[in-house]
PDB file of C-alpha atoms in Angstrom:
ATOM      1  CA  MET A   1       8.652  24.178   2.419  1.00  0.00           C
ATOM      2  CA  GLU A   2       5.306  23.531   2.849  1.00  0.00           C
ATOM      3  CA  PRO A   3       3.568  24.518   5.770  1.00  0.00           C
ATOM      4  CA  THR A   4       2.174  21.751   8.300  1.00  0.00           C
ATOM      5  CA  ALA A   5      -1.092  21.689   9.717  1.00  0.00           C
ATOM      6  CA  ARG A   6      -1.360  20.012  13.466  1.00  0.00           C
ATOM      7  CA  ALA A   7      -4.774  18.028  15.172  1.00  0.00           C
ATOM      8  CA  ARG A   8      -4.824  18.458  18.332  1.00  0.00           C
ATOM      9  CA  LYS A   9      -6.424  15.160  20.369  1.00  0.00           C
ATOM     10  CA  THR A  10      -8.565  15.765  23.129  1.00  0.00           C
ATOM     11  CA  PRO A  11      -9.863  12.698  24.987  1.00  0.00           C
ATOM     12  CA  LEU A  12     -13.265  12.230  25.219  1.00  0.00           C
ATOM     13  CA  PRO A  13     -13.514   9.602  28.559  1.00  0.00           C
ATOM     14  CA  GLY A  14     -16.401   7.111  27.962  1.00  0.00           C
ATOM     15  CA  VAL A  15     -15.951   7.665  24.400  1.00  0.00           C
ATOM     16  CA  GLY A  16     -13.117   8.046  23.023  1.00  0.00           C
ATOM     17  CA  ALA A  17     -10.777  10.823  20.725  1.00  0.00           C
ATOM     18  CA  ARG A  18     -11.702  14.285  19.187  1.00  0.00           C
ATOM     19  CA  TYR A  19      -9.392  15.155  16.136  1.00  0.00           C
ATOM     20  CA  ASP A  20      -9.117  19.348  15.495  1.00  0.00           C
ATOM     21  CA  MET A  21      -7.339  20.906  13.074  1.00  0.00           C
ATOM     22  CA  THR A  22      -8.447  24.358  11.191  1.00  0.00           C
ATOM     23  CA  THR A  23      -7.714  25.037   7.784  1.00  0.00           C
ATOM     24  CA  GLU A  24      -6.431  27.672   6.113  1.00  0.00           C
ATOM     25  CA  SER A  25      -9.210  28.874   5.203  1.00  0.00           C
ATOM     26  CA  GLY A  26     -10.337  28.768   8.958  1.00  0.00           C
ATOM     27  CA  ARG A  27     -12.481  25.916   8.617  1.00  0.00           C
ATOM     28  CA  HIS A  28     -12.489  24.084  12.035  1.00  0.00           C
ATOM     29  CA  LEU A  29     -12.222  20.027  11.268  1.00  0.00           C
ATOM     30  CA  SER A  30     -13.094  17.132  13.762  1.00  0.00           C
ATOM     31  CA  VAL A  31     -12.712  13.711  13.480  1.00  0.00           C
ATOM     32  CA  VAL A  32     -14.094  11.823  16.893  1.00  0.00           C
ATOM     33  CA  VAL A  33     -12.819   8.141  17.227  1.00  0.00           C
ATOM     34  CA  HIS A  34     -15.459   6.161  19.319  1.00  0.00           C
ATOM     35  CA  GLN A  35     -13.731   3.612  21.284  1.00  0.00           C
ATOM     36  CA  ASP A  36     -15.320   0.400  18.987  1.00  0.00           C
ATOM     37  CA  ALA A  37     -14.005   2.343  16.325  1.00  0.00           C
ATOM     38  CA  ARG A  38     -16.812   4.019  14.909  1.00  0.00           C
ATOM     39  CA  ARG A  39     -15.539   7.531  12.774  1.00  0.00           C
ATOM     40  CA  PHE A  40     -17.319  10.587  12.160  1.00  0.00           C
ATOM     41  CA  LEU A  41     -15.868  13.084  10.628  1.00  0.00           C
ATOM     42  CA  ALA A  42     -17.700  17.009  11.558  1.00  0.00           C
ATOM     43  CA  PHE A  43     -17.366  20.797  10.580  1.00  0.00           C
ATOM     44  CA  HIS A  44     -17.710  22.973  14.324  1.00  0.00           C
ATOM     45  CA  ASP A  45     -18.241  26.701  14.520  1.00  0.00           C
ATOM     46  CA  PRO A  46     -14.210  28.367  15.362  1.00  0.00           C
ATOM     47  CA  GLU A  47     -16.737  30.505  17.827  1.00  0.00           C
ATOM     48  CA  ASP A  48     -18.345  27.740  19.237  1.00  0.00           C
ATOM     49  CA  ASP A  49     -16.372  24.468  20.402  1.00  0.00           C
ATOM     50  CA  ASP A  50     -19.325  22.563  21.475  1.00  0.00           C
ATOM     51  CA  ALA A  51     -21.794  24.004  17.827  1.00  0.00           C
ATOM     52  CA  CYS A  52     -21.088  20.956  15.538  1.00  0.00           C
ATOM     53  CA  LYS A  53     -22.780  22.617  12.134  1.00  0.00           C
ATOM     54  CA  ASP A  54     -22.079  18.733  10.226  1.00  0.00           C
ATOM     55  CA  ALA A  55     -21.293  15.975  10.109  1.00  0.00           C
ATOM     56  CA  THR A  56     -21.732  12.476   8.492  1.00  0.00           C
ATOM     57  CA  ALA A  57     -21.280   8.833  10.244  1.00  0.00           C
ATOM     58  CA  LEU A  58     -17.932   6.923   8.023  1.00  0.00           C
ATOM     59  CA  ALA A  59     -18.122   3.157   8.014  1.00  0.00           C
ATOM     60  CA  PRO A  60     -14.768   1.265   8.651  1.00  0.00           C
ATOM     61  CA  HIS A  61     -14.390   0.863   4.636  1.00  0.00           C
ATOM     62  CA  GLU A  62     -15.285   4.779   4.328  1.00  0.00           C
ATOM     63  CA  ALA A  63     -12.966   6.021   6.393  1.00  0.00           C
ATOM     64  CA  THR A  64      -9.801   3.791   5.036  1.00  0.00           C
ATOM     65  CA  ALA A  65     -10.625   5.417   0.833  1.00  0.00           C
ATOM     66  CA  LEU A  66     -11.400   9.227   2.557  1.00  0.00           C
ATOM     67  CA  ALA A  67      -7.301   8.452   3.644  1.00  0.00           C
ATOM     68  CA  ASP A  68      -6.642   7.006   0.742  1.00  0.00           C
ATOM     69  CA  LEU A  69      -7.110   9.904  -0.917  1.00  0.00           C
ATOM     70  CA  LEU A  70      -6.269  12.126   1.619  1.00  0.00           C
ATOM     71  CA  THR A  71      -2.756  10.864   2.290  1.00  0.00           C
ATOM     72  CA  PRO A  72      -0.787  13.237  -0.865  1.00  0.00           C
ATOM     73  CA  ASP A  73       1.262  10.139  -3.025  1.00  0.00           C
ATOM     74  CA  PRO A  74       4.735  11.057  -2.980  1.00  0.00           C
ATOM     75  CA  VAL A  75       5.567   9.396  -5.947  1.00  0.00           C
ATOM     76  CA  GLY A  76       3.084  10.875  -7.686  1.00  0.00           C
ATOM     77  CA  HIS A  77       3.821  13.452  -9.711  1.00  0.00           C
ATOM     78  CA  LEU A  78       6.969  11.300 -11.245  1.00  0.00           C
ATOM     79  CA  GLN A  79       4.250   9.840 -13.514  1.00  0.00           C
ATOM     80  CA  GLN A  80       3.541  13.225 -14.916  1.00  0.00           C
ATOM     81  CA  HIS A  81       7.921  13.338 -16.226  1.00  0.00           C
ATOM     82  CA  LEU A  82       8.473   9.970 -16.895  1.00  0.00           C
ATOM     83  CA  GLU A  83       7.051   6.780 -18.046  1.00  0.00           C
ATOM     84  CA  ILE A  84       8.207   3.760 -16.665  1.00  0.00           C
ATOM     85  CA  ASP A  85       7.472   0.991 -17.853  1.00  0.00           C
ATOM     86  CA  LEU A  86       7.549  -1.375 -15.527  1.00  0.00           C
ATOM     87  CA  VAL A  87       5.127  -4.328 -15.199  1.00  0.00           C
ATOM     88  CA  THR A  88       4.180  -7.228 -12.201  1.00  0.00           C
ATOM     89  CA  GLU A  89       3.128 -10.602 -12.806  1.00  0.00           C
ATOM     90  CA  HIS A  90       2.543 -13.690 -10.798  1.00  0.00           C
ATOM     91  CA  ILE A  91       5.071 -16.852 -12.049  1.00  0.00           C
ATOM     92  CA  THR A  92       3.721 -21.012 -11.454  1.00  0.00           C
ATOM     93  CA  VAL A  93       6.836 -23.231 -10.703  1.00  0.00           C
ATOM     94  CA  SER A  94       5.247 -26.452 -12.625  1.00  0.00           C
ATOM     95  CA  LYS A  95       6.783 -30.004 -12.436  1.00  0.00           C
ATOM     96  CA  ARG A  96       8.218 -29.041 -16.045  1.00  0.00           C
ATOM     97  CA  SER A  97       9.798 -26.654 -14.353  1.00  0.00           C
ATOM     98  CA  PRO A  98      13.900 -26.205 -15.285  1.00  0.00           C
ATOM     99  CA  TYR A  99      13.788 -24.814 -11.327  1.00  0.00           C
ATOM    100  CA  ALA A 100      11.707 -26.718 -10.061  1.00  0.00           C
ATOM    101  CA  GLY A 101      13.395 -28.168  -6.016  1.00  0.00           C
ATOM    102  CA  ARG A 102      16.675 -25.640  -7.368  1.00  0.00           C
ATOM    103  CA  THR A 103      17.245 -22.122  -5.855  1.00  0.00           C
ATOM    104  CA  LEU A 104      16.626 -18.399  -6.997  1.00  0.00           C
ATOM    105  CA  GLY A 105      19.944 -17.947  -6.817  1.00  0.00           C
ATOM    106  CA  ASP A 106      20.423 -20.526  -9.952  1.00  0.00           C
ATOM    107  CA  THR A 107      17.864 -19.088 -12.396  1.00  0.00           C
ATOM    108  CA  GLN A 108      20.524 -15.961 -12.141  1.00  0.00           C
ATOM    109  CA  VAL A 109      17.246 -13.851 -13.207  1.00  0.00           C
ATOM    110  CA  ARG A 110      18.443 -10.318 -12.688  1.00  0.00           C
ATOM    111  CA  THR A 111      21.129 -11.079 -14.974  1.00  0.00           C
ATOM    112  CA  ARG A 112      19.777 -12.869 -17.395  1.00  0.00           C
ATOM    113  CA  THR A 113      17.202 -11.223 -17.567  1.00  0.00           C
ATOM    114  CA  GLY A 114      17.051  -7.239 -15.771  1.00  0.00           C
ATOM    115  CA  ALA A 115      13.797  -8.271 -14.122  1.00  0.00           C
ATOM    116  CA  SER A 116      13.380  -9.614 -10.175  1.00  0.00           C
ATOM    117  CA  ILE A 117      11.429 -12.146  -8.148  1.00  0.00           C
ATOM    118  CA  VAL A 118      10.164  -9.420  -5.573  1.00  0.00           C
ATOM    119  CA  ALA A 119       8.300 -12.964  -3.815  1.00  0.00           C
ATOM    120  CA  VAL A 120       7.312 -16.787  -3.043  1.00  0.00           C
ATOM    121  CA  LEU A 121       3.539 -17.650  -3.120  1.00  0.00           C
ATOM    122  CA  ARG A 122       3.475 -20.173  -1.079  1.00  0.00           C
ATOM    123  CA  ARG A 123       0.017 -22.211   0.030  1.00  0.00           C
ATOM    124  CA  THR A 124      -1.348 -19.848   2.338  1.00  0.00           C
ATOM    125  CA  SER A 125       2.375 -17.623   3.637  1.00  0.00           C
ATOM    126  CA  ALA A 126       4.768 -15.539   1.170  1.00  0.00           C
ATOM    127  CA  VAL A 127       8.150 -14.804   1.762  1.00  0.00           C
ATOM    128  CA  PRO A 128       8.934 -11.640  -0.121  1.00  0.00           C
ATOM    129  CA  SER A 129      12.303 -10.822  -1.080  1.00  0.00           C
ATOM    130  CA  PRO A 130      13.286 -14.119  -1.361  1.00  0.00           C
ATOM    131  CA  THR A 131      17.698 -15.035  -0.843  1.00  0.00           C
ATOM    132  CA  PRO A 132      19.661 -16.562  -3.532  1.00  0.00           C
ATOM    133  CA  ASP A 133      19.283 -19.677  -1.278  1.00  0.00           C
ATOM    134  CA  PHE A 134      15.502 -19.956  -1.474  1.00  0.00           C
ATOM    135  CA  ARG A 135      14.748 -23.041  -2.474  1.00  0.00           C
ATOM    136  CA  PHE A 136      11.143 -23.247  -5.310  1.00  0.00           C
ATOM    137  CA  ALA A 137       8.537 -25.947  -4.674  1.00  0.00           C
ATOM    138  CA  VAL A 138       5.999 -27.032  -7.460  1.00  0.00           C
ATOM    139  CA  GLY A 139       2.972 -24.786  -7.075  1.00  0.00           C
ATOM    140  CA  ASP A 140       5.446 -22.173  -6.187  1.00  0.00           C
ATOM    141  CA  THR A 141       3.737 -18.397  -7.242  1.00  0.00           C
ATOM    142  CA  LEU A 142       6.243 -16.325  -8.165  1.00  0.00           C
ATOM    143  CA  VAL A 143       6.116 -12.346  -8.208  1.00  0.00           C
ATOM    144  CA  VAL A 144       8.286 -11.295 -10.703  1.00  0.00           C
ATOM    145  CA  VAL A 145       8.639  -6.938 -11.642  1.00  0.00           C
ATOM    146  CA  GLY A 146      10.354  -6.087 -14.413  1.00  0.00           C
ATOM    147  CA  THR A 147       9.996  -4.451 -17.931  1.00  0.00           C
ATOM    148  CA  ARG A 148       7.660  -5.899 -20.066  1.00  0.00           C
ATOM    149  CA  GLU A 149      10.081  -7.965 -21.875  1.00  0.00           C
ATOM    150  CA  GLY A 150      11.831  -9.220 -18.926  1.00  0.00           C
ATOM    151  CA  VAL A 151       9.546 -10.671 -17.096  1.00  0.00           C
ATOM    152  CA  GLY A 152       8.378 -12.260 -20.013  1.00  0.00           C
ATOM    153  CA  ALA A 153      11.810 -13.906 -20.052  1.00  0.00           C
ATOM    154  CA  VAL A 154      11.631 -14.779 -16.537  1.00  0.00           C
ATOM    155  CA  ALA A 155       8.060 -16.329 -17.540  1.00  0.00           C
ATOM    156  CA  GLU A 156      10.183 -18.313 -20.926  1.00  0.00           C
ATOM    157  CA  LEU A 157      13.462 -19.256 -17.887  1.00  0.00           C
ATOM    158  CA  ILE A 158      10.765 -21.073 -15.343  1.00  0.00           C
ATOM    159  CA  THR A 159       8.775 -22.505 -17.257  1.00  0.00           C
ATOM    160  CA  GLY A 160      11.257 -23.923 -19.679  1.00  0.00           C
ATOM    161  CA  GLY A 161       9.473 -22.617 -22.402  1.00  0.00           C
TER     162      GLY A 161
END
């Protein structure tokens, strides 16, 4: 079992909060989160908590990018061992589609192709995981996931091509 790191939170009245942790190598790392959402990454002297050795301000997009880099990918190791041939494609329901005005269940997409329609984008909204009674409209964009062959078969089915 891997060791877990715990951040300690210290309220900073009028400022925000400071989150501290000590790394396995003994470095004292802090993130100060201001009330206005500014963030600062800093290294402190473990002997003197108020002595900051180095710090840098992070813009919101930089904090997000750093968090993404530091967050372990729970399935990343699978890609080293498996070759997964999945693709995602957007397919538009046109006037010529034999399924315009018909339901998802009518298509029998998964049974016929092995691919799945995982969402439908309609104007300015999205319908995730549409149910079999979901009715397609002209202009809908279907988000399809499957193998290259399966997604191609869905495109052919939906476009009538």
